[in-house]
mmCIF file of C-alpha atoms and ligand atoms in Angstrom:
data_model
loop_
_atom_site.group_PDB
_atom_site.id
_atom_site.type_symbol
_atom_site.label_atom_id
_atom_site.label_comp_id
_atom_site.label_asym_id
_atom_site.label_seq_id
_atom_site.Cartn_x
_atom_site.Cartn_y
_atom_site.Cartn_z
ATOM 1 C CA MET A 1 0.006 -0.025 -0.002
ATOM 2 C CA GLY A 2 1.315 3.432 -0.979
ATOM 3 C CA LYS A 3 1.193 6.418 1.297
ATOM 4 C CA LYS A 4 -2.095 8.239 1.775
ATOM 5 C CA VAL A 5 -2.476 11.463 -0.224
ATOM 6 C CA ILE A 6 -2.879 14.953 1.143
ATOM 7 C CA LEU A 7 -3.847 18.003 -0.777
ATOM 8 C CA SER A 8 -4.224 21.540 0.564
ATOM 9 C CA GLY A 9 -3.856 25.075 -0.671
ATOM 10 C CA ILE A 10 -3.416 28.655 0.435
ATOM 11 C CA GLN A 11 -4.755 31.536 -1.618
ATOM 12 C CA ALA A 12 -2.299 33.963 -3.132
ATOM 13 C CA THR A 13 -3.943 36.914 -1.547
ATOM 14 C CA GLY A 14 -1.220 38.684 0.483
ATOM 15 C CA ASP A 15 1.214 38.285 3.326
ATOM 16 C CA LEU A 16 0.440 35.238 5.410
ATOM 17 C CA THR A 17 -0.865 35.516 8.948
ATOM 18 C CA LEU A 18 -0.247 33.719 12.185
ATOM 19 C CA GLY A 19 -3.699 32.150 11.566
ATOM 20 C CA ASN A 20 -2.484 30.567 8.290
ATOM 21 C CA TYR A 21 0.631 29.365 10.065
ATOM 22 C CA ILE A 22 -1.069 27.775 13.084
ATOM 23 C CA GLY A 23 -4.274 26.624 11.392
ATOM 24 C CA ALA A 24 -2.686 25.276 8.226
ATOM 25 C CA MET A 25 1.037 25.353 7.619
ATOM 26 C CA LYS A 26 2.222 23.895 10.946
ATOM 27 C CA ASN A 27 0.144 20.822 10.117
ATOM 28 C CA PHE A 28 1.376 20.668 6.496
ATOM 29 C CA VAL A 29 4.869 20.344 7.866
ATOM 30 C CA LYS A 30 3.991 17.647 10.368
ATOM 31 C CA MET A 31 2.266 15.528 7.821
ATOM 32 C CA GLN A 32 4.959 15.513 5.110
ATOM 33 C CA ASP A 33 6.801 12.406 6.307
ATOM 34 C CA GLU A 34 3.839 10.185 6.731
ATOM 35 C CA TYR A 35 1.840 11.218 3.594
ATOM 36 C CA ASP A 36 2.269 11.952 -0.058
ATOM 37 C CA CYS A 37 1.632 15.691 0.117
ATOM 38 C CA TYR A 38 0.543 18.155 -2.559
ATOM 39 C CA TYR A 39 0.566 21.736 -1.355
ATOM 40 C CA MET A 40 -0.844 24.198 -3.861
ATOM 41 C CA ILE A 41 -0.701 27.983 -4.237
ATOM 42 C CA ALA A 42 -4.230 28.838 -5.050
ATOM 43 C CA ASN A 43 -3.708 31.744 -7.480
ATOM 44 C CA LEU A 44 -6.846 31.070 -9.621
ATOM 45 C CA HIS A 45 -8.967 31.239 -6.471
ATOM 46 C CA ALA A 46 -7.414 34.596 -5.755
ATOM 47 C CA LEU A 47 -9.064 36.075 -8.871
ATOM 48 C CA THR A 48 -12.439 36.113 -7.145
ATOM 49 C CA VAL A 49 -11.511 39.496 -5.665
ATOM 50 C CA ARG A 50 -10.004 42.302 -7.836
ATOM 51 C CA ARG A 51 -6.200 42.211 -7.713
ATOM 52 C CA ASN A 52 -3.240 44.170 -9.049
ATOM 53 C CA PRO A 53 -1.600 41.736 -11.557
ATOM 54 C CA GLU A 54 1.938 42.371 -10.386
ATOM 55 C CA GLU A 55 0.858 41.858 -6.816
ATOM 56 C CA LEU A 56 -0.845 38.624 -7.665
ATOM 57 C CA LYS A 57 2.387 37.229 -9.161
ATOM 58 C CA GLN A 58 4.381 38.412 -6.088
ATOM 59 C CA ASN A 59 1.782 36.921 -3.759
ATOM 60 C CA ALA A 60 2.155 33.496 -5.368
ATOM 61 C CA LEU A 61 5.890 33.619 -4.647
ATOM 62 C CA LYS A 62 5.170 34.752 -1.082
ATOM 63 C CA VAL A 63 3.038 31.693 -0.404
ATOM 64 C CA LEU A 64 5.660 29.379 -1.904
ATOM 65 C CA ALA A 65 8.441 30.986 0.123
ATOM 66 C CA SER A 66 6.238 30.765 3.272
ATOM 67 C CA TYR A 67 5.671 27.064 2.726
ATOM 68 C CA ILE A 68 9.387 26.408 2.497
ATOM 69 C CA ALA A 69 10.326 28.809 5.317
ATOM 70 C CA ALA A 70 7.811 27.116 7.586
ATOM 71 C CA GLY A 71 9.572 23.813 7.060
ATOM 72 C CA ILE A 72 7.960 22.151 4.060
ATOM 73 C CA ASP A 73 10.710 20.280 2.225
ATOM 74 C CA PRO A 74 10.278 20.615 -1.581
ATOM 75 C CA ASP A 75 12.090 17.260 -1.931
ATOM 76 C CA LYS A 76 9.408 15.507 0.111
ATOM 77 C CA SER A 77 6.268 17.467 -0.742
ATOM 78 C CA THR A 78 4.991 18.633 -4.128
ATOM 79 C CA LEU A 79 4.680 22.406 -4.210
ATOM 80 C CA PHE A 80 3.036 23.938 -7.220
ATOM 81 C CA LEU A 81 0.906 26.770 -8.609
ATOM 82 C CA GLN A 82 -2.725 25.955 -9.410
ATOM 83 C CA SER A 83 -2.472 27.962 -12.672
ATOM 84 C CA GLN A 84 0.371 25.747 -13.927
ATOM 85 C CA VAL A 85 -1.776 22.603 -13.959
ATOM 86 C CA HIS A 86 -4.582 23.336 -16.474
ATOM 87 C CA GLU A 87 -6.577 20.350 -15.261
ATOM 88 C CA HIS A 88 -7.720 22.442 -12.289
ATOM 89 C CA ALA A 89 -9.653 24.900 -14.408
ATOM 90 C CA GLU A 90 -11.017 22.035 -16.587
ATOM 91 C CA LEU A 91 -12.259 19.874 -13.778
ATOM 92 C CA GLY A 92 -13.468 22.942 -11.988
ATOM 93 C CA TRP A 93 -15.843 23.601 -14.955
ATOM 94 C CA VAL A 94 -16.987 20.009 -15.084
ATOM 95 C CA LEU A 95 -17.786 20.019 -11.415
ATOM 96 C CA ASP A 96 -19.651 23.311 -11.732
ATOM 97 C CA CYS A 97 -22.167 21.223 -13.704
ATOM 98 C CA TYR A 98 -22.529 18.754 -10.819
ATOM 99 C CA THR A 99 -22.922 21.357 -8.007
ATOM 100 C CA TYR A 100 -26.242 22.929 -7.213
ATOM 101 C CA MET A 101 -26.926 26.647 -6.811
ATOM 102 C CA GLY A 102 -28.616 25.823 -3.477
ATOM 103 C CA GLU A 103 -25.472 24.151 -2.178
ATOM 104 C CA LEU A 104 -23.248 27.038 -3.190
ATOM 105 C CA SER A 105 -25.543 29.683 -1.742
ATOM 106 C CA ARG A 106 -25.281 28.038 1.681
ATOM 107 C CA MET A 107 -21.544 28.499 1.854
ATOM 108 C CA THR A 108 -20.504 30.768 4.701
ATOM 109 C CA GLN A 109 -17.387 32.016 2.874
ATOM 110 C CA PHE A 110 -19.577 33.083 -0.066
ATOM 111 C CA LYS A 111 -21.929 34.980 2.230
ATOM 112 C CA ASP A 112 -19.076 36.631 4.142
ATOM 113 C CA LYS A 113 -17.092 37.637 1.045
ATOM 114 C CA SER A 114 -20.142 38.964 -0.814
ATOM 115 C CA ALA A 115 -20.967 41.128 2.164
ATOM 116 C CA LYS A 116 -17.358 42.394 2.172
ATOM 117 C CA HIS A 117 -17.245 43.029 -1.656
ATOM 118 C CA ALA A 118 -20.806 44.058 -2.335
ATOM 119 C CA ASP A 119 -19.643 45.915 -5.481
ATOM 120 C CA ASN A 120 -18.169 42.732 -7.024
ATOM 121 C CA ILE A 121 -20.256 39.636 -6.295
ATOM 122 C CA ASN A 122 -18.996 37.742 -9.297
ATOM 123 C CA ALA A 123 -19.835 34.260 -10.553
ATOM 124 C CA GLY A 124 -16.355 33.031 -9.551
ATOM 125 C CA LEU A 125 -16.961 33.993 -5.911
ATOM 126 C CA PHE A 126 -20.088 31.826 -6.041
ATOM 127 C CA THR A 127 -18.574 28.775 -7.792
ATOM 128 C CA TYR A 128 -15.316 28.960 -5.797
ATOM 129 C CA PRO A 129 -16.106 25.658 -3.958
ATOM 130 C CA SER A 130 -16.405 23.657 -7.245
ATOM 131 C CA LEU A 131 -12.956 24.766 -8.282
ATOM 132 C CA MET A 132 -11.701 23.801 -4.887
ATOM 133 C CA ALA A 133 -13.410 20.402 -5.134
ATOM 134 C CA GLY A 134 -11.545 19.915 -8.444
ATOM 135 C CA ASP A 135 -8.229 20.741 -6.704
ATOM 136 C CA ILE A 136 -8.824 18.012 -4.133
ATOM 137 C CA LEU A 137 -10.351 15.338 -6.329
ATOM 138 C CA LEU A 138 -7.729 15.559 -9.107
ATOM 139 C CA TYR A 139 -5.191 14.081 -6.677
ATOM 140 C CA GLN A 140 -7.533 11.460 -5.154
ATOM 141 C CA ALA A 141 -6.725 13.016 -1.808
ATOM 142 C CA ASP A 142 -7.481 11.060 1.347
ATOM 143 C CA LEU A 143 -7.143 14.006 3.722
ATOM 144 C CA VAL A 144 -7.419 17.760 3.359
ATOM 145 C CA PRO A 145 -5.800 19.658 6.270
ATOM 146 C CA THR A 146 -7.257 23.171 6.660
ATOM 147 C CA GLY A 147 -8.477 25.625 9.273
ATOM 148 C CA GLU A 148 -12.069 25.431 10.486
ATOM 149 C CA ASP A 149 -13.384 27.918 7.850
ATOM 150 C CA GLN A 150 -12.657 25.465 5.029
ATOM 151 C CA LYS A 151 -14.458 22.489 6.508
ATOM 152 C CA GLN A 152 -17.719 23.347 4.811
ATOM 153 C CA HIS A 153 -15.968 23.401 1.409
ATOM 154 C CA VAL A 154 -14.400 19.981 2.040
ATOM 155 C CA GLU A 155 -17.814 18.576 2.999
ATOM 156 C CA LEU A 156 -19.289 19.973 -0.146
ATOM 157 C CA THR A 157 -16.419 18.317 -2.093
ATOM 158 C CA ARG A 158 -17.394 14.983 -0.566
ATOM 159 C CA ASP A 159 -21.047 15.436 -1.669
ATOM 160 C CA ILE A 160 -19.984 16.351 -5.190
ATOM 161 C CA ALA A 161 -17.665 13.391 -5.390
ATOM 162 C CA GLU A 162 -20.277 10.989 -4.163
ATOM 163 C CA ARG A 163 -22.847 12.369 -6.606
ATOM 164 C CA PHE A 164 -20.399 11.867 -9.477
ATOM 165 C CA ASN A 165 -19.417 8.348 -8.341
ATOM 166 C CA ASN A 166 -23.038 7.395 -8.102
ATOM 167 C CA LEU A 167 -23.731 8.483 -11.670
ATOM 168 C CA TYR A 168 -20.571 7.102 -13.392
ATOM 169 C CA GLY A 169 -19.021 4.519 -11.036
ATOM 170 C CA ASP A 170 -15.997 4.898 -8.801
ATOM 171 C CA THR A 171 -14.035 7.833 -10.095
ATOM 172 C CA PHE A 172 -13.037 9.960 -7.093
ATOM 173 C CA LYS A 173 -11.657 9.075 -3.669
ATOM 174 C CA ILE A 174 -13.966 10.598 -1.063
ATOM 175 C CA PRO A 175 -11.708 12.961 0.986
ATOM 176 C CA GLU A 176 -11.863 13.651 4.706
ATOM 177 C CA PRO A 177 -11.387 17.078 6.247
ATOM 178 C CA TYR A 178 -8.533 17.261 8.742
ATOM 179 C CA ILE A 179 -9.007 20.198 11.120
ATOM 180 C CA PRO A 180 -6.680 20.692 14.165
ATOM 181 C CA GLN A 181 -8.398 20.389 17.582
ATOM 182 C CA ILE A 182 -6.937 23.663 18.744
ATOM 183 C CA GLY A 183 -5.828 26.565 16.573
ATOM 184 C CA ALA A 184 -8.222 25.852 13.719
ATOM 185 C CA ARG A 185 -9.695 29.340 14.085
ATOM 186 C CA ILE A 186 -7.318 32.042 15.315
ATOM 187 C CA MET A 187 -9.201 35.259 15.806
ATOM 188 C CA GLY A 188 -8.334 38.901 15.029
ATOM 189 C CA LEU A 189 -6.507 40.786 17.786
ATOM 190 C CA GLN A 190 -8.788 43.845 17.429
ATOM 191 C CA ASP A 191 -11.940 41.950 16.569
ATOM 192 C CA PRO A 192 -11.681 38.608 18.409
ATOM 193 C CA LYS A 193 -15.146 37.600 17.219
ATOM 194 C CA SER A 194 -13.885 37.387 13.610
ATOM 195 C CA LYS A 195 -11.215 35.124 12.132
ATOM 196 C CA MET A 196 -7.735 36.568 11.588
ATOM 197 C CA SER A 197 -7.379 36.882 7.853
ATOM 198 C CA LYS A 198 -4.821 37.975 5.283
ATOM 199 C CA SER A 199 -7.154 40.427 3.753
ATOM 200 C CA SER A 200 -8.286 42.170 6.933
ATOM 201 C CA THR A 201 -8.171 45.966 6.725
ATOM 202 C CA ILE A 202 -8.452 46.608 10.423
ATOM 203 C CA PRO A 203 -5.114 48.057 11.697
ATOM 204 C CA ASN A 204 -3.330 45.829 14.190
ATOM 205 C CA ASP A 205 -5.838 42.988 13.809
ATOM 206 C CA THR A 206 -3.491 40.426 12.259
ATOM 207 C CA ILE A 207 -0.028 39.221 12.968
ATOM 208 C CA LEU A 208 1.802 38.767 9.755
ATOM 209 C CA LEU A 209 4.570 36.181 9.491
ATOM 210 C CA ILE A 210 6.819 38.978 8.172
ATOM 211 C CA ASP A 211 6.090 41.392 10.990
ATOM 212 C CA THR A 212 9.260 42.596 12.831
ATOM 213 C CA PRO A 213 9.593 41.759 16.563
ATOM 214 C CA GLU A 214 8.705 45.411 17.325
ATOM 215 C CA GLU A 215 5.552 45.222 15.294
ATOM 216 C CA ILE A 216 4.466 41.981 16.988
ATOM 217 C CA MET A 217 5.048 43.410 20.415
ATOM 218 C CA LYS A 218 3.129 46.607 19.543
ATOM 219 C CA LYS A 219 0.183 44.660 18.092
ATOM 220 C CA LEU A 220 0.033 42.355 21.140
ATOM 221 C CA LYS A 221 0.081 45.361 23.498
ATOM 222 C CA LYS A 222 -2.873 46.856 21.629
ATOM 223 C CA ALA A 223 -4.858 43.574 21.476
ATOM 224 C CA VAL A 224 -8.380 43.878 22.739
ATOM 225 C CA THR A 225 -8.997 42.173 26.132
ATOM 226 C CA ASP A 226 -11.717 42.761 28.816
ATOM 227 C CA SER A 227 -11.978 44.397 32.186
ATOM 228 C CA GLU A 228 -11.750 41.302 34.403
ATOM 229 C CA GLY A 229 -7.998 41.362 34.564
ATOM 230 C CA ILE A 230 -7.683 37.561 35.067
ATOM 231 C CA VAL A 231 -6.022 35.238 32.510
ATOM 232 C CA ARG A 232 -8.841 32.740 32.263
ATOM 233 C CA TYR A 233 -10.199 30.734 29.244
ATOM 234 C CA ASP A 234 -13.738 31.673 28.399
ATOM 235 C CA GLU A 235 -14.381 31.940 24.692
ATOM 236 C CA GLU A 236 -17.823 33.366 24.943
ATOM 237 C CA ASN A 237 -17.195 36.175 27.511
ATOM 238 C CA LYS A 238 -13.465 36.691 27.090
ATOM 239 C CA PRO A 239 -12.778 36.180 23.382
ATOM 240 C CA GLY A 240 -9.666 38.354 23.225
ATOM 241 C CA ILE A 241 -7.814 36.726 26.155
ATOM 242 C CA SER A 242 -8.954 33.235 25.127
ATOM 243 C CA ASN A 243 -7.577 33.752 21.634
ATOM 244 C CA LEU A 244 -4.202 34.850 23.039
ATOM 245 C CA MET A 245 -4.251 31.812 25.334
ATOM 246 C CA GLU A 246 -4.803 29.545 22.386
ATOM 247 C CA ILE A 247 -1.976 31.054 20.404
ATOM 248 C CA TYR A 248 0.321 30.793 23.382
ATOM 249 C CA GLY A 249 -0.864 27.206 24.166
ATOM 250 C CA ILE A 250 -0.233 25.959 20.616
ATOM 251 C CA ILE A 251 3.295 27.371 20.404
ATOM 252 C CA THR A 252 4.302 26.165 23.881
ATOM 253 C CA ASN A 253 2.321 22.965 23.965
ATOM 254 C CA LYS A 254 0.576 24.034 27.207
ATOM 255 C CA THR A 255 -3.052 23.380 28.084
ATOM 256 C CA MET A 256 -5.376 26.233 28.968
ATOM 257 C CA ASP A 257 -5.343 25.061 32.675
ATOM 258 C CA GLU A 258 -1.530 25.237 32.725
ATOM 259 C CA ILE A 259 -1.614 28.711 31.205
ATOM 260 C CA GLU A 260 -4.190 29.885 33.785
ATOM 261 C CA LYS A 261 -1.933 28.645 36.615
ATOM 262 C CA GLU A 262 1.205 30.147 34.986
ATOM 263 C CA PHE A 263 -0.316 33.642 34.981
ATOM 264 C CA GLU A 264 -2.231 33.465 38.237
ATOM 265 C CA GLY A 265 -1.889 36.803 39.954
ATOM 266 C CA ASN A 266 -0.439 38.512 36.911
ATOM 267 C CA GLY A 267 -2.155 41.246 34.900
ATOM 268 C CA TYR A 268 -2.763 41.312 31.166
ATOM 269 C CA GLY A 269 0.376 43.357 30.599
ATOM 270 C CA THR A 270 2.731 40.586 31.692
ATOM 271 C CA PHE A 271 0.685 37.973 29.848
ATOM 272 C CA LYS A 272 0.651 39.901 26.589
ATOM 273 C CA THR A 273 4.390 40.534 26.741
ATOM 274 C CA LYS A 274 5.075 36.847 27.231
ATOM 275 C CA VAL A 275 2.735 35.902 24.352
ATOM 276 C CA ALA A 276 4.507 38.412 22.080
ATOM 277 C CA GLU A 277 7.953 37.047 23.035
ATOM 278 C CA THR A 278 6.825 33.575 22.389
ATOM 279 C CA ILE A 279 5.482 34.408 18.872
ATOM 280 C CA ILE A 280 8.660 36.359 18.079
ATOM 281 C CA LYS A 281 10.841 33.412 19.058
ATOM 282 C CA GLU A 282 8.674 30.932 17.140
ATOM 283 C CA LEU A 283 8.859 33.050 13.966
ATOM 284 C CA GLU A 284 12.584 33.853 14.094
ATOM 285 C CA PRO A 285 13.786 30.974 11.962
ATOM 286 C CA PHE A 286 10.877 31.440 9.579
ATOM 287 C CA HIS A 287 11.843 35.084 9.124
ATOM 288 C CA LYS A 288 15.493 34.361 8.293
ATOM 289 C CA LYS A 289 14.625 31.645 5.742
ATOM 290 C CA TYR A 290 11.802 33.633 4.185
ATOM 291 C CA ASP A 291 13.987 36.717 3.545
ATOM 292 C CA GLU A 292 16.654 34.522 1.945
ATOM 293 C CA LEU A 293 14.092 32.772 -0.331
ATOM 294 C CA MET A 294 12.449 35.952 -1.492
ATOM 295 C CA LYS A 295 15.832 37.234 -2.627
ATOM 296 C CA ASN A 296 16.112 34.160 -4.894
ATOM 297 C CA PRO A 297 13.105 34.046 -7.241
ATOM 298 C CA GLN A 298 15.024 31.791 -9.598
ATOM 299 C CA TYR A 299 15.152 29.049 -6.998
ATOM 300 C CA LEU A 300 11.451 29.504 -6.304
ATOM 301 C CA GLU A 301 10.767 29.172 -9.990
ATOM 302 C CA GLU A 302 12.685 25.918 -10.106
ATOM 303 C CA ILE A 303 10.695 24.542 -7.254
ATOM 304 C CA TYR A 304 7.267 25.354 -8.682
ATOM 305 C CA ASN A 305 8.142 24.144 -12.149
ATOM 306 C CA LYS A 306 9.361 20.813 -10.717
ATOM 307 C CA GLY A 307 6.221 20.606 -8.574
ATOM 308 C CA ALA A 308 3.908 21.378 -11.499
ATOM 309 C CA LYS A 309 5.432 18.562 -13.579
ATOM 310 C CA LYS A 310 4.724 16.025 -10.881
ATOM 311 C CA ALA A 311 1.286 17.399 -10.106
ATOM 312 C CA SER A 312 0.305 17.342 -13.796
ATOM 313 C CA GLU A 313 1.127 13.666 -14.121
ATOM 314 C CA VAL A 314 -1.392 12.786 -11.381
ATOM 315 C CA ALA A 315 -4.021 15.404 -12.412
ATOM 316 C CA SER A 316 -4.002 14.492 -16.046
ATOM 317 C CA LYS A 317 -4.800 10.855 -15.297
ATOM 318 C CA THR A 318 -7.790 11.755 -13.169
ATOM 319 C CA LEU A 319 -9.119 14.235 -15.762
ATOM 320 C CA LYS A 320 -8.676 11.759 -18.573
ATOM 321 C CA ASN A 321 -10.760 9.242 -16.694
ATOM 322 C CA VAL A 322 -13.410 11.848 -15.928
ATOM 323 C CA TYR A 323 -13.663 12.967 -19.570
ATOM 324 C CA GLU A 324 -13.967 9.324 -20.772
ATOM 325 C CA LYS A 325 -16.749 8.687 -18.227
ATOM 326 C CA ILE A 326 -18.824 11.671 -19.163
ATOM 327 C CA GLY A 327 -18.258 11.591 -22.880
ATOM 328 C CA ILE A 328 -15.950 14.448 -23.584
ATOM 329 C CA ILE A 329 -13.526 13.887 -26.439
ATOM 330 C CA LYS A 330 -9.999 14.980 -25.533
HETATM 331 P P1 LIG B 1 -8.225 35.700 2.725
HETATM 332 O O1 LIG B 1 -8.225 36.765 3.777
HETATM 333 O O2 LIG B 1 -7.669 36.148 1.477
HETATM 334 O O3 LIG B 1 -9.556 35.017 2.521
HETATM 335 P P2 LIG B 1 -7.110 33.808 4.579
HETATM 336 O O4 LIG B 1 -6.157 34.479 5.508
HETATM 337 O O5 LIG B 1 -8.474 33.524 5.146
HETATM 338 O O6 LIG B 1 -7.207 34.576 3.218
HETATM 339 P P3 LIG B 1 -6.660 31.399 3.101
HETATM 340 O O7 LIG B 1 -5.756 31.415 2.009
HETATM 341 O O8 LIG B 1 -8.148 31.470 2.740
HETATM 342 O O9 LIG B 1 -6.365 32.514 4.195
HETATM 343 O O10 LIG B 1 -6.478 30.130 4.011
HETATM 344 C C1 LIG B 1 -5.293 29.317 3.966
HETATM 345 C C2 LIG B 1 -5.388 28.288 5.085
HETATM 346 O O11 LIG B 1 -5.212 28.899 6.366
HETATM 347 C C3 LIG B 1 -6.731 27.569 5.115
HETATM 348 O O12 LIG B 1 -6.479 26.236 5.469
HETATM 349 C C4 LIG B 1 -7.475 28.275 6.204
HETATM 350 O O13 LIG B 1 -8.421 27.455 6.822
HETATM 351 C C5 LIG B 1 -6.357 28.599 7.162
HETATM 352 N N1 LIG B 1 -6.687 29.769 7.965
HETATM 353 C C6 LIG B 1 -6.939 31.021 7.466
HETATM 354 N N2 LIG B 1 -7.135 31.852 8.517
HETATM 355 C C7 LIG B 1 -7.091 31.131 9.659
HETATM 356 C C8 LIG B 1 -7.257 31.442 11.013
HETATM 357 N N3 LIG B 1 -7.530 32.671 11.375
HETATM 358 N N4 LIG B 1 -7.134 30.471 11.946
HETATM 359 C C9 LIG B 1 -6.788 29.222 11.543
HETATM 360 N N5 LIG B 1 -6.634 28.836 10.246
HETATM 361 C C10 LIG B 1 -6.773 29.771 9.291
HETATM 362 N N1 LIG B 2 -10.261 27.676 -0.349
HETATM 363 C C1 LIG B 2 -9.075 27.603 0.414
HETATM 364 C C2 LIG B 2 -7.828 27.536 -0.425
HETATM 365 C C3 LIG B 2 -7.852 26.345 -1.247
HETATM 366 C C4 LIG B 2 -7.822 24.998 -0.804
HETATM 367 C C5 LIG B 2 -7.954 24.214 -2.002
HETATM 368 C C6 LIG B 2 -7.685 24.424 0.458
HETATM 369 C C7 LIG B 2 -8.069 26.298 -2.624
HETATM 370 N N2 LIG B 2 -8.029 25.025 -3.034
HETATM 371 C C8 LIG B 2 -7.952 22.763 -1.926
HETATM 372 C C9 LIG B 2 -7.674 23.014 0.496
HETATM 373 C C10 LIG B 2 -7.818 22.249 -0.664
HETATM 374 C C11 LIG B 2 -9.065 28.817 1.293
HETATM 375 O O1 LIG B 2 -9.701 29.780 1.060
HETATM 376 N N3 LIG B 2 -8.296 28.782 2.312
#
């Protein structure tokens, strides 16, 4: 039996956040020895919001450099750009025809993003999950590691795959979502009721992986808390402090109980400083590696070209099978 297959992706939409790192990339790194991993840079998905073309190119390199700087080894895992493997766009279209409008209109991400971009509610934003289903199903992925916000899309992928298999016989592996128990939903520092996100426009709301130590300390000091003054986990009533506790707990491997004991009798100032120092230390090696990689676009190009070749071999087999089953002449 070969290794089980993993596929996941990160959109090329800007500088990566601590949420992307904790909710997604840290797990990508952990899984690469045990699984056959495909980690994609979702640049086609990034088109659903208007982008500056030069920035979009640069953003794709940023995601690739972040993958490697976080510890993904390009000799073990396949790293590639979604746009380089044309089967993604093709299967995405096919699956559009096997996905219902009702299903798509229930997607939380669609509702959130259309509220945020009311002036550009395009068809791509709506059919985004069918393209994502194609990403996953092309590689016959067993597991899809993501943060909590993507679980609904993976569940829809399962429904689409089952529908297709029922009509045409076994074609796609039915994938499972893989969501970490803690850290799957890191919240904003200013708005701890909303998820930390790359495209947030609220100042000091997100920790970027490229932030300097001074910026991280400043953002932590400004993070919203509450008036109780006790470091205690209570997501409902103390979302700000609870979020910081989760971040601290994940990096240090401490439970919420242990953290409460550690900071007993201390105010929020001491706690926030410690959380900031912990994040800064965790990101130090990332920073060094990332800066080196971004100075070497030629190396990054080699990596994604090599990855695309390997990804295409797998993706083309699946698409060929799909086309044969549905009667499309290639
Ligand atoms: P955008 O703001 O452009 O929508 P994003 O920051 O939400 O981007 P994505 O590219 O959509 O990031 O997500 C990449 C991965 O990171 C996904 O697996 C997603 O679930 C995960 N992720 C994103 N934000 C968080 C978060 N705040 N906490 C945990 N995981 C997250
Ligand atoms: N939709 C995801 C990015 C993404 C993805 C995928 C994740 C695109 N294709 C396939 C897992 C599997 C997001 O917004 N984070």
